[in-house]
Coordinates of C-alpha atoms and ligand atoms in Angstrom, one line a residue:
Chain A
M1 CA 0.0 0.0 0.0
T2 CA 1.4 3.4 -0.8
T3 CA 0.7 6.3 1.4
A4 CA 1.9 8.9 -1.2
A5 CA -1.6 9.6 -2.6
A6 CA -2.7 12.1 0.0
T7 CA -5.8 13.8 -1.4
V8 CA -5.1 17.3 -0.2
A9 CA -1.9 19.0 0.8
L10 CA -2.4 20.1 4.3
P11 CA -0.1 21.8 6.7
R12 CA 2.0 19.5 8.9
R13 CA 1.7 21.5 12.1
V14 CA 0.3 24.5 13.9
N15 CA 2.3 27.8 13.6
P16 CA 3.0 29.7 16.8
V17 CA 0.5 32.5 15.9
E18 CA -2.4 29.9 15.5
A19 CA -1.2 28.2 18.8
L20 CA -1.6 31.5 20.6
R21 CA -5.0 32.0 19.1
H22 CA -6.1 28.5 20.0
T23 CA -4.9 29.3 23.6
F24 CA -6.9 32.6 23.7
T25 CA -10.0 30.8 22.4
L26 CA -9.8 28.1 25.0
A27 CA -9.2 30.8 27.7
W28 CA -12.2 32.5 26.5
R29 CA -14.2 29.3 26.9
S30 CA -13.1 28.9 30.5
L31 CA -14.2 32.4 31.3
V32 CA -17.5 32.1 29.5
Q33 CA -18.2 29.1 31.8
L34 CA -18.3 31.5 34.7
K35 CA -21.3 33.2 33.2
H36 CA -23.3 29.9 33.4
N37 CA -21.8 28.5 36.6
P38 CA -22.7 30.8 39.4
L39 CA -21.1 28.4 41.8
E40 CA -17.7 29.0 40.4
L41 CA -18.3 32.8 40.5
L42 CA -19.3 32.3 44.1
D43 CA -16.0 30.4 44.8
L44 CA -14.1 33.3 43.2
S45 CA -15.9 36.2 44.8
I46 CA -18.1 35.4 47.8
Q47 CA -15.7 33.0 49.5
P48 CA -12.8 35.5 49.6
I49 CA -15.2 38.3 50.7
M50 CA -16.5 36.0 53.5
F51 CA -13.0 35.3 54.6
V52 CA -11.9 38.8 54.8
V53 CA -15.0 39.9 56.7
L54 CA -15.2 36.9 59.0
F55 CA -11.6 36.8 59.9
T56 CA -11.4 40.6 60.4
Y57 CA -14.3 40.8 62.7
V58 CA -14.3 37.5 64.4
F59 CA -10.7 36.9 65.1
G60 CA -9.4 40.5 64.7
G61 CA -9.9 41.6 68.2
A62 CA -8.6 38.4 69.9
I63 CA -5.5 38.1 67.8
S64 CA -4.4 41.7 67.3
G65 CA -6.3 43.7 69.8
S66 CA -8.2 45.6 67.2
T67 CA -9.8 44.7 63.8
G68 CA -7.8 47.4 62.1
D69 CA -4.4 46.1 63.1
Y70 CA -5.5 42.5 62.4
L71 CA -6.5 43.6 58.9
M72 CA -3.1 45.0 58.2
F73 CA -1.6 41.7 59.3
A74 CA -4.0 39.2 57.8
L75 CA -5.1 40.7 54.6
P76 CA -2.0 39.7 52.7
G77 CA -2.3 36.2 54.2
I78 CA -5.9 35.8 53.1
I79 CA -4.8 37.0 49.7
V80 CA -2.1 34.3 49.7
Q81 CA -4.4 31.6 50.9
N82 CA -7.0 32.3 48.3
A83 CA -4.4 32.4 45.6
I84 CA -3.2 29.0 46.4
F85 CA -6.7 27.6 46.7
A86 CA -7.6 29.2 43.4
S87 CA -4.6 27.6 41.6
V88 CA -6.1 24.2 42.5
T89 CA -9.0 25.0 40.4
T90 CA -6.9 24.5 37.3
G91 CA -6.6 20.9 38.2
V92 CA -10.3 20.6 38.9
G93 CA -11.3 22.1 35.5
L94 CA -8.7 20.0 33.7
N95 CA -9.8 16.9 35.3
S96 CA -13.5 17.6 34.5
D97 CA -12.5 18.1 30.8
L98 CA -10.7 14.7 30.8
T99 CA -13.5 12.8 32.5
K100 CA -16.4 14.4 30.6
G101 CA -14.8 13.7 27.2
V102 CA -14.3 17.4 26.3
F103 CA -10.6 16.8 26.2
D104 CA -11.0 14.1 23.6
R105 CA -13.0 16.5 21.4
L106 CA -10.3 19.1 21.6
R107 CA -7.6 16.4 20.9
S108 CA -9.4 15.4 17.8
L109 CA -9.3 18.9 16.4
P110 CA -6.3 20.3 14.4
I111 CA -5.2 22.6 17.2
A112 CA -1.9 23.2 19.1
R113 CA -1.5 20.3 21.5
S114 CA -0.6 22.6 24.3
A115 CA -3.6 24.9 23.9
P116 CA -6.0 23.1 26.1
L117 CA -3.6 23.4 29.1
A118 CA -2.3 26.8 28.2
G119 CA -5.8 28.2 27.7
R120 CA -6.9 27.0 31.0
I121 CA -3.9 28.3 32.8
L122 CA -4.4 31.7 31.2
A123 CA -8.1 31.8 32.1
D124 CA -7.1 30.8 35.7
T125 CA -4.6 33.6 35.8
V126 CA -7.3 36.2 34.9
K127 CA -9.5 34.7 37.7
Q128 CA -6.6 35.1 40.0
V129 CA -6.2 38.7 39.1
W130 CA -9.9 39.3 39.8
S131 CA -9.8 37.5 43.3
I132 CA -6.7 39.3 44.3
A133 CA -8.2 42.7 43.3
L134 CA -11.4 42.0 44.9
I135 CA -9.9 41.0 48.4
L136 CA -7.5 44.0 48.2
G137 CA -10.3 46.4 47.3
L138 CA -12.5 45.1 50.0
G139 CA -9.6 45.3 52.5
V140 CA -9.0 48.9 51.6
I141 CA -12.8 49.7 52.2
L142 CA -12.5 48.0 55.6
G143 CA -9.4 49.9 56.5
F144 CA -6.4 48.3 55.0
R145 CA -3.8 50.9 54.3
I146 CA -1.4 50.4 51.3
H147 CA 2.0 52.1 51.9
G148 CA 3.9 50.3 49.2
G149 CA 2.7 52.5 46.3
V150 CA 1.9 51.4 42.8
Q151 CA 5.1 49.4 42.5
G152 CA 4.4 47.6 45.7
V153 CA 0.9 46.6 44.6
L154 CA 2.1 45.6 41.0
G155 CA 5.0 43.7 42.6
A156 CA 2.5 41.8 44.9
F157 CA 0.3 40.9 42.0
V158 CA 3.2 39.6 39.9
L159 CA 4.7 37.7 42.7
L160 CA 1.3 36.1 43.6
L161 CA 0.7 35.2 39.9
V162 CA 4.1 33.7 39.5
F163 CA 3.8 31.7 42.7
S164 CA 0.3 30.5 41.8
L165 CA 1.5 29.5 38.4
A166 CA 4.2 27.3 40.0
V167 CA 1.5 25.8 42.4
S168 CA -0.8 25.1 39.6
W169 CA 1.7 22.6 38.1
I170 CA 0.9 20.5 41.2
A171 CA -2.7 21.0 40.5
V172 CA -2.3 20.0 36.8
L173 CA -0.5 16.8 37.8
V174 CA -3.2 15.9 40.3
G175 CA -5.9 16.9 37.8
L176 CA -4.3 14.5 35.1
L177 CA -4.0 11.6 37.5
A178 CA -7.3 11.8 39.5
S179 CA -10.2 9.7 38.3
E180 CA -12.8 12.5 39.1
P181 CA -13.0 16.2 39.8
E182 CA -14.2 15.7 43.3
K183 CA -10.9 13.8 44.1
V184 CA -9.0 16.9 43.0
Q185 CA -11.1 19.0 45.3
I186 CA -10.4 16.6 48.2
F187 CA -6.7 16.8 47.5
A188 CA -6.9 20.6 47.8
F189 CA -8.6 20.3 51.1
V190 CA -6.3 17.7 52.6
V191 CA -3.1 19.4 51.4
V192 CA -3.7 23.1 50.9
F193 CA -5.8 23.7 54.0
P194 CA -3.2 22.5 56.5
L195 CA -0.5 24.1 54.5
T196 CA -2.0 27.5 54.6
F197 CA -3.1 27.3 58.2
T198 CA 0.3 26.2 59.5
S199 CA 1.7 29.5 58.3
N200 CA 1.7 33.1 59.6
A201 CA -1.0 33.9 57.0
F202 CA -3.6 34.6 59.7
V203 CA -2.0 34.3 63.0
P204 CA 1.4 35.7 64.0
T205 CA 4.0 32.9 64.6
D206 CA 5.0 33.9 68.1
T207 CA 1.7 32.8 69.5
M208 CA 2.3 29.2 68.4
P209 CA 4.1 26.4 70.2
G210 CA 7.8 26.1 69.5
W211 CA 7.8 22.9 67.4
L212 CA 5.1 24.4 65.1
Q213 CA 7.1 27.7 64.8
K214 CA 10.0 25.8 63.3
W215 CA 7.7 24.5 60.5
V216 CA 5.8 27.8 60.1
D217 CA 9.0 29.7 59.6
I218 CA 10.1 27.5 56.7
N219 CA 6.6 27.1 55.2
P220 CA 6.6 28.8 51.8
V221 CA 3.1 30.1 52.5
T222 CA 4.7 32.1 55.4
I223 CA 7.4 33.4 53.3
L224 CA 5.0 34.4 50.4
A225 CA 2.7 36.1 53.0
D226 CA 5.6 38.1 54.5
A227 CA 6.7 39.1 51.0
V228 CA 3.2 40.4 50.1
R229 CA 2.9 42.2 53.5
G230 CA 6.2 43.9 52.8
L231 CA 5.3 44.8 49.2
L232 CA 1.8 46.2 50.2
S233 CA 2.9 47.9 53.4
G234 CA 6.1 49.3 52.0
G235 CA 8.2 47.5 54.6
A236 CA 11.1 45.1 54.1
A237 CA 10.2 42.7 51.3
A238 CA 13.3 42.0 49.2
T239 CA 14.5 38.9 51.2
Y240 CA 11.0 37.4 51.3
V241 CA 10.4 38.1 47.7
V242 CA 13.6 36.5 46.6
Q243 CA 12.8 33.4 48.8
S244 CA 9.3 33.2 47.4
L245 CA 10.6 33.3 43.9
L246 CA 13.1 30.5 44.7
W247 CA 10.2 28.4 46.2
A248 CA 8.2 29.0 43.0
V249 CA 11.1 28.0 40.8
A250 CA 11.7 25.0 42.9
I251 CA 8.1 23.9 42.8
A252 CA 7.9 24.5 39.0
A253 CA 11.2 22.6 38.5
V254 CA 9.9 19.6 40.2
F255 CA 6.3 19.5 39.1
A256 CA 6.1 21.1 35.7
P257 CA 8.2 18.4 33.9
I258 CA 6.3 15.6 35.6
A259 CA 3.0 17.2 34.7
V260 CA 4.0 18.0 31.2
R261 CA 5.0 14.3 30.8
A262 CA 1.7 13.2 32.2
F263 CA -0.1 15.6 29.9
K264 CA 1.8 14.5 26.9
R265 CA 0.9 10.9 27.6
R266 CA -2.7 11.9 27.4
V267 CA -2.4 14.1 24.4
Chain B
M1 CA -6.5 3.0 -8.9
N2 CA -4.9 2.0 -5.7
E3 CA -6.6 1.6 -2.3
Q4 CA -5.6 5.1 -1.2
T5 CA -7.5 7.0 -3.7
T6 CA -10.7 4.9 -3.7
H7 CA -10.8 4.6 0.2
A8 CA -11.0 7.4 2.7
I9 CA -10.0 5.1 5.6
V10 CA -7.6 2.2 5.4
A11 CA -6.4 0.2 8.4
E12 CA -4.1 -2.8 8.4
G13 CA -3.3 -5.2 11.3
L14 CA -4.2 -2.8 14.1
I15 CA -3.3 -4.2 17.5
K16 CA -3.9 -2.4 20.8
R17 CA -3.4 -3.8 24.2
F18 CA -4.4 -2.4 27.6
G19 CA -2.5 -4.4 30.2
D20 CA -3.6 -7.9 29.8
T21 CA -6.7 -7.1 27.6
T22 CA -6.1 -7.2 23.8
A23 CA -8.7 -4.7 22.7
L24 CA -7.7 -5.0 19.0
D25 CA -6.0 -8.0 17.7
G26 CA -5.1 -7.4 14.1
V27 CA -8.0 -5.4 12.6
D28 CA -8.1 -4.7 8.9
L29 CA -10.7 -2.4 7.5
A30 CA -11.2 -0.2 4.5
V31 CA -13.9 2.4 3.9
R32 CA -14.6 3.7 0.3
R33 CA -15.0 7.4 -0.1
G34 CA -18.5 8.6 0.4
T35 CA -19.9 5.4 1.8
V36 CA -20.9 4.2 5.3
L37 CA -19.0 1.5 6.9
G38 CA -20.8 -0.3 9.9
L39 CA -18.6 -1.6 12.6
L40 CA -20.8 -4.1 14.2
G41 CA -19.9 -5.8 17.6
P42 CA -21.0 -6.5 21.0
N43 CA -19.9 -4.5 24.0
G44 CA -16.2 -4.8 24.5
A45 CA -15.5 -6.0 21.0
G46 CA -13.0 -3.1 20.4
K47 CA -15.2 -0.7 18.4
T48 CA -14.4 2.3 20.5
T49 CA -10.7 1.5 20.5
A50 CA -10.7 1.2 16.7
V51 CA -12.4 4.5 16.4
R52 CA -10.1 6.2 18.8
I53 CA -7.0 5.0 16.9
L54 CA -8.5 6.2 13.5
A55 CA -9.3 9.6 15.2
T56 CA -5.6 9.9 16.4
L57 CA -6.7 9.7 20.0
L58 CA -4.8 6.5 20.6
K59 CA -1.7 5.0 19.0
P60 CA -1.8 1.4 17.9
D61 CA 0.7 -1.0 19.3
A62 CA 1.1 -2.3 15.9
G63 CA -0.4 -2.1 12.5
R64 CA -1.2 1.2 10.7
A65 CA -4.0 3.2 9.5
S66 CA -4.4 6.2 7.2
V67 CA -7.2 8.6 6.5
G68 CA -7.4 10.6 3.3
G69 CA -3.9 9.2 2.7
Y70 CA -2.4 10.6 6.0
D71 CA -1.0 8.3 8.5
V72 CA -2.9 8.5 11.7
V73 CA 0.3 8.4 13.8
R74 CA 2.9 10.2 11.7
D75 CA 0.5 12.8 10.2
A76 CA -2.0 13.1 13.0
H77 CA -2.3 16.8 12.6
Q78 CA -3.4 16.4 8.9
V79 CA -5.8 13.6 9.8
R80 CA -7.4 15.9 12.3
R81 CA -8.2 18.4 9.6
L82 CA -10.2 15.7 7.8
I83 CA -12.2 14.1 10.5
G84 CA -15.0 14.7 12.8
L85 CA -15.6 12.6 15.8
T86 CA -18.8 12.0 17.7
G87 CA -17.7 9.7 20.6
Q88 CA -19.7 7.1 22.3
Y89 CA -20.5 9.5 25.2
A90 CA -21.3 13.2 24.3
S91 CA -18.3 15.3 24.8
V92 CA -19.8 18.8 24.8
D93 CA -19.0 21.4 27.4
E94 CA -21.9 21.1 29.7
T95 CA -21.5 24.5 31.2
L96 CA -21.5 26.3 27.8
T97 CA -24.7 26.8 25.8
G98 CA -25.3 25.1 22.6
I99 CA -24.4 28.0 20.4
E100 CA -21.2 28.8 22.6
N101 CA -20.1 25.1 22.1
L102 CA -20.3 25.4 18.4
I103 CA -18.6 28.9 18.3
L104 CA -15.9 27.4 20.4
I105 CA -15.1 24.7 17.8
G106 CA -15.5 27.1 14.9
R107 CA -13.0 29.5 16.5
L108 CA -10.6 26.8 17.0
L109 CA -10.9 25.7 13.5
G110 CA -10.0 29.2 12.3
L111 CA -13.4 30.7 11.6
S112 CA -13.9 34.4 12.4
R113 CA -16.3 35.3 15.3
A114 CA -19.1 36.1 12.9
E115 CA -18.4 33.0 10.7
A116 CA -18.3 30.7 13.7
R117 CA -21.6 32.1 15.0
G118 CA -23.2 31.8 11.6
R119 CA -22.0 28.2 11.2
G120 CA -23.2 27.4 14.7
R121 CA -26.7 28.9 14.0
E122 CA -26.8 26.9 10.8
L123 CA -26.1 23.7 12.5
L124 CA -28.4 24.2 15.5
A125 CA -31.3 24.9 13.0
E126 CA -30.5 21.8 11.0
F127 CA -30.6 19.7 14.1
R128 CA -33.6 21.4 15.6
L129 CA -31.7 22.9 18.5
D130 CA -32.3 26.6 17.7
D131 CA -34.8 26.9 20.5
A132 CA -32.2 25.6 23.0
A133 CA -29.3 27.6 21.5
N134 CA -28.9 29.7 24.5
K135 CA -29.4 27.1 27.2
P136 CA -26.4 25.4 28.8
A137 CA -25.9 21.9 27.5
K138 CA -26.3 20.4 30.9
A139 CA -30.1 21.3 30.5
Y140 CA -30.3 19.2 27.3
S141 CA -32.0 15.9 27.1
G142 CA -30.0 12.9 26.0
G143 CA -31.1 13.0 22.4
M144 CA -30.4 16.8 22.2
R145 CA -27.0 16.3 23.6
R146 CA -26.3 13.7 21.1
R147 CA -27.3 16.0 18.3
L148 CA -25.3 18.9 19.8
D149 CA -22.2 16.6 19.9
L150 CA -22.8 15.6 16.3
A151 CA -23.2 19.2 15.3
A152 CA -19.9 20.1 17.0
S153 CA -18.1 17.3 15.0
L154 CA -19.6 18.9 11.8
V155 CA -18.5 22.5 12.3
G156 CA -15.4 22.0 10.2
R157 CA -17.3 20.1 7.4
P158 CA -15.2 17.0 7.9
Q159 CA -14.7 14.6 4.9
V160 CA -14.6 11.7 7.3
L161 CA -16.9 11.3 10.2
Y162 CA -16.8 8.8 13.1
L163 CA -19.9 8.0 14.9
D164 CA -19.4 5.7 17.9
E165 CA -22.7 4.1 18.7
P166 CA -24.6 7.2 17.8
T167 CA -28.1 5.8 18.7
T168 CA -27.3 3.6 21.7
G169 CA -29.7 4.7 24.5
L170 CA -31.8 6.9 22.3
D171 CA -35.6 6.5 22.0
P172 CA -37.0 5.3 18.6
R173 CA -37.8 8.7 17.5
S174 CA -34.5 10.2 18.2
R175 CA -32.8 7.1 16.7
N176 CA -34.8 7.7 13.4
E177 CA -33.7 11.3 13.3
M178 CA -30.1 10.3 13.8
W179 CA -30.5 7.9 10.8
D180 CA -31.9 10.7 8.7
I181 CA -28.9 12.9 9.6
V182 CA -26.4 10.2 8.7
R183 CA -28.2 9.7 5.3
D184 CA -28.0 13.4 4.5
L185 CA -24.3 13.5 5.4
V186 CA -23.6 10.6 3.1
S187 CA -25.5 12.2 0.3
D188 CA -23.2 15.3 0.8
G189 CA -20.3 13.1 0.1
V190 CA -19.1 12.4 3.7
T191 CA -17.5 9.1 4.4
V192 CA -18.9 7.7 7.6
L193 CA -17.5 5.0 10.0
L194 CA -20.4 4.1 12.3
T195 CA -20.1 1.7 15.2
T196 CA -23.2 -0.1 16.4
Q197 CA -24.5 -3.1 18.4
Y198 CA -27.6 -3.3 16.2
L199 CA -27.6 -5.4 13.0
E200 CA -30.7 -3.5 12.0
E201 CA -28.9 -0.1 12.1
A202 CA -25.8 -1.3 10.2
D203 CA -28.2 -2.9 7.6
L204 CA -30.2 0.4 7.2
L205 CA -27.2 2.7 6.9
A206 CA -24.1 0.9 5.8
E207 CA -22.9 -0.1 2.4
E208 CA -20.5 -2.4 4.0
I209 CA -20.5 -4.1 7.5
V210 CA -17.5 -5.3 9.4
V211 CA -18.3 -7.6 12.3
I212 CA -15.8 -7.6 15.1
D213 CA -15.5 -9.7 18.2
H214 CA -12.8 -9.9 20.9
G215 CA -10.8 -7.4 18.7
R216 CA -10.9 -9.6 15.5
V217 CA -12.8 -9.1 12.4
I218 CA -15.1 -12.2 12.1
A219 CA -17.1 -11.2 9.0
T220 CA -17.0 -8.5 6.2
G221 CA -19.5 -7.9 3.6
T222 CA -22.5 -6.0 2.3
P223 CA -25.6 -6.1 4.4
D224 CA -27.1 -8.5 1.9
E225 CA -24.1 -10.8 1.8
L226 CA -24.1 -10.9 5.7
K227 CA -27.8 -11.5 5.9
S228 CA -27.7 -14.3 3.4
R229 CA -24.9 -15.8 5.5
V230 CA -26.5 -15.4 8.9
G231 CA -30.1 -14.9 8.2
A232 CA -31.7 -11.4 8.4
Q233 CA -34.5 -12.8 10.5
T234 CA -35.0 -15.5 13.0
L235 CA -37.9 -17.9 13.1
A236 CA -38.8 -18.8 16.6
V237 CA -41.2 -21.7 17.4
R238 CA -42.3 -23.1 20.7
P239 CA -44.3 -26.4 20.6
K240 CA -47.2 -26.3 23.1
H241 CA -46.1 -29.6 24.5
A242 CA -42.4 -30.3 25.2
V243 CA -42.8 -33.9 23.8
D244 CA -43.4 -32.5 20.3
A245 CA -39.9 -30.9 20.3
P246 CA -38.2 -33.4 18.1
I247 CA -40.8 -33.3 15.3
V248 CA -41.0 -29.6 15.4
Q249 CA -37.1 -29.5 15.3
S250 CA -37.1 -31.7 12.1
I251 CA -39.8 -29.8 10.3
V252 CA -38.0 -26.5 11.0
A253 CA -34.8 -27.9 9.9
Q254 CA -36.2 -29.1 6.6
V255 CA -37.9 -25.9 5.8
A256 CA -35.2 -23.5 6.9
G257 CA -32.3 -25.7 5.7
R258 CA -30.5 -25.7 9.0
A259 CA -30.8 -27.1 12.4
P260 CA -32.5 -24.8 14.9
E261 CA -31.0 -23.8 18.2
A262 CA -32.9 -25.1 21.2
Q263 CA -33.2 -22.9 24.3
G264 CA -35.6 -23.5 27.1
G265 CA -38.3 -25.1 24.8
L266 CA -37.9 -22.4 22.1
L267 CA -36.4 -23.4 18.8
T268 CA -34.7 -20.6 16.8
V269 CA -33.2 -20.6 13.4
P270 CA -32.0 -17.8 11.3
V271 CA -33.8 -17.4 8.0
T272 CA -33.2 -15.5 4.7
D273 CA -36.5 -16.0 3.1
P274 CA -39.7 -14.8 4.8
A275 CA -41.6 -17.5 2.9
V276 CA -40.2 -19.9 5.4
L277 CA -43.0 -18.7 7.9
P278 CA -46.0 -19.9 5.9
A279 CA -44.2 -23.0 5.0
V280 CA -43.5 -24.0 8.6
V281 CA -47.1 -23.1 9.6
R282 CA -48.4 -25.4 6.9
R283 CA -46.1 -28.3 7.7
L284 CA -46.8 -28.0 11.4
D285 CA -50.5 -27.9 10.6
E286 CA -50.3 -31.1 8.5
A287 CA -48.4 -32.8 11.3
E288 CA -51.1 -31.6 13.7
V289 CA -48.6 -30.3 16.3
P290 CA -50.2 -27.8 18.7
I291 CA -47.9 -24.7 18.8
G292 CA -47.5 -22.3 21.8
E293 CA -45.5 -19.6 20.1
L294 CA -44.6 -18.9 16.5
A295 CA -42.8 -15.7 15.3
L296 CA -40.6 -14.3 12.6
R297 CA -38.5 -11.4 13.9
G298 CA -35.3 -9.4 13.0
S299 CA -32.2 -11.2 14.0
S300 CA -30.5 -9.8 17.1
L301 CA -26.8 -9.3 17.2
D302 CA -26.6 -12.3 19.4
E303 CA -28.1 -14.4 16.7
V304 CA -25.8 -13.0 14.0
F305 CA -22.9 -14.0 16.3
L306 CA -24.3 -17.4 16.9
A307 CA -24.5 -17.9 13.2
L308 CA -21.0 -16.5 12.5
T309 CA -19.0 -17.8 15.5
G310 CA -21.0 -20.7 16.8
H311 CA -21.0 -19.0 20.1
R312 CA -23.2 -16.3 21.6
A313 CA -21.9 -12.7 21.8
E314 CA -21.0 -12.5 25.4
D315 CA -20.9 -9.2 27.1
R316 CA -17.3 -8.9 28.2
T317 CA -17.7 -6.0 30.4
E318 CA -20.3 -7.9 32.4
D319 CA -18.3 -11.0 32.4
Q320 CA -15.4 -9.4 34.1
N321 CA -17.5 -8.5 37.2
E322 CA -18.9 -12.1 37.5
P323 CA -17.2 -14.1 40.2
E324 CA -15.9 -17.5 39.0
R325 CA -18.4 -20.3 39.6
I326 CA -17.0 -23.2 41.5
P327 CA -18.8 -26.4 40.7
A328 CA -20.5 -27.9 43.8
Ligands
ADP1 N1 -8.4 2.7 28.5 C1 -8.6 1.3 28.6 N2 -7.9 0.7 29.6 C2 -8.1 -0.6 29.8 N3 -8.9 -1.5 29.1 C3 -9.5 -0.8 28.1 C4 -9.4 0.5 27.8 N4 -10.3 0.9 26.8 C5 -10.9 -0.3 26.3 N5 -10.4 -1.3 27.1 C6 -10.8 -2.7 27.0 O1 -10.7 -3.1 25.7 C7 -11.7 -3.9 25.3 C8 -12.5 -3.2 24.1 O2 -13.0 -2.1 24.5 P1 -13.8 -1.0 23.5 O3 -13.0 -0.7 22.4 O4 -14.3 0.1 24.4 O5 -15.0 -1.9 23.1 P2 -16.5 -1.6 22.4 O6 -16.4 -0.1 22.0 O7 -16.7 -2.5 21.3 O8 -17.5 -1.8 23.6 C9 -12.6 -4.1 26.4 O9 -12.4 -5.3 27.0 C10 -12.3 -2.9 27.3 O10 -12.6 -3.3 28.7
MG2 MG1 -17.6 1.4 22.7

């Protein structure tokens, strides 16, 4: 049998401009989903709002003596916790595409192989920006004061996005391996919840027992929270920022290759 | 003319294993351009695996396949430009509306926003989904979802379309609609590979039928060839009194030209000629044998398998869940 007699001459692969367009189209799709899925919008908006309000007024007095002081301390922590939780949704969405067959449909189309993943990550980054801005805006209304200027705020955004992107590789990996979206959610709860609570995101380290302090000090969530605090309040940030970035690089270096390999196996 | 120019799909010796399971064990098939090939087989026969390989979603362990002259592994990207796939389970994005689902595909295929919307509207109207265009797909009924899924695979006007059990689980009305849609597509020149568990469906739609079982092709031919081999219909006779079974058996065997299968007092035999029915009635009447039940009905896949392989088509997915029986 000869295979020479192809009927039509077709391009062999996707050019980079097309690949980018595919990525944008798939990002659009993830964002349009929000319109029809109020639950996800709730996750992205109501949950952070509730966290800010509850933490400030319920714990504020007990932890910092006043709600205003507590807000200054905890708001960056709440932003960090929310960002890490949100990066898990990348895995949940990816997994639901895989288990519901949407991924197969996309794979049967002549589009860039990376686009389904890249589009999702791009859309999730947009959602991150929204959540961070929402929490920060609400914080300011409730009395959070930004002393870090525009650079500080921009720096905090960029740092949070870079860190979330790194974490989302873990989520992608879990999303590729889990048999159903609920399991990805359970993973988030079992791992992310303790990880963010055993940090100084919500409570100053010095109130904790000594053995816990040792862990809290090296917990990347603590380091990131301190970095964001520093950037927003105009205080010392450089060391924490560098350490956070190193963590992000380390997480990405370990998990991105594994996740990409797992992804390629399914593409 | 070689096979590549006359055939849109050619597969040779496809083998695919999943762990210990051999899903495909050397499958050959060829689909002529502009025709429908029916891939007929029971659950677990390997139909979906074959479709997934031909749709570039799976790589075969051995063997090769080409679509429109492009190799499904080496030239996967080109193959994807030619094909449309409607999987066994609808793969639409449930959170998007019908029209958004189609716009998404159109945009991914390089249509402008306006073109993608236009093409989407056109397909929704064609498949009577225009009323539900702006409803999220999760609110669709099973039949609507299937139609949307099919519409999604047609956005790019594929030359080759895979339909994996497109009517399984549909009510008779939706099933008829699906059949009409397939006929329309073929009249537009589309080559269709359709998998099914129903002989009737393959008979109605396909120019050529390939029967597979346990990942092997066990028969190939036109519906007429196949029916003349296995009998399009089955004659079922149940004598009123069990003692009459032997005489009924010999009468049926004489008239139908082959020995009937006995199962729980019911004698069945595949027949090709409907005139067998009155003939059997007459002979039984002459012999004065009282009859409890007598019917001529379309052969089930099970009966086709029995005729082709000598064993019943077992449902392998169910088999696996059954504990081994230990003789007492
Ligand atoms: N991804 C998979 N992993 C393991 N076994 C599989 C997988 N896909 C299919 N199989 C097995 O391969 C065989 C053929 O399956 P399939 O192609 O789905 O059959 P059909 O579509 O005809 O019902 C079955 O025994 C099935 O259990
Ligand atoms: Mg199947």
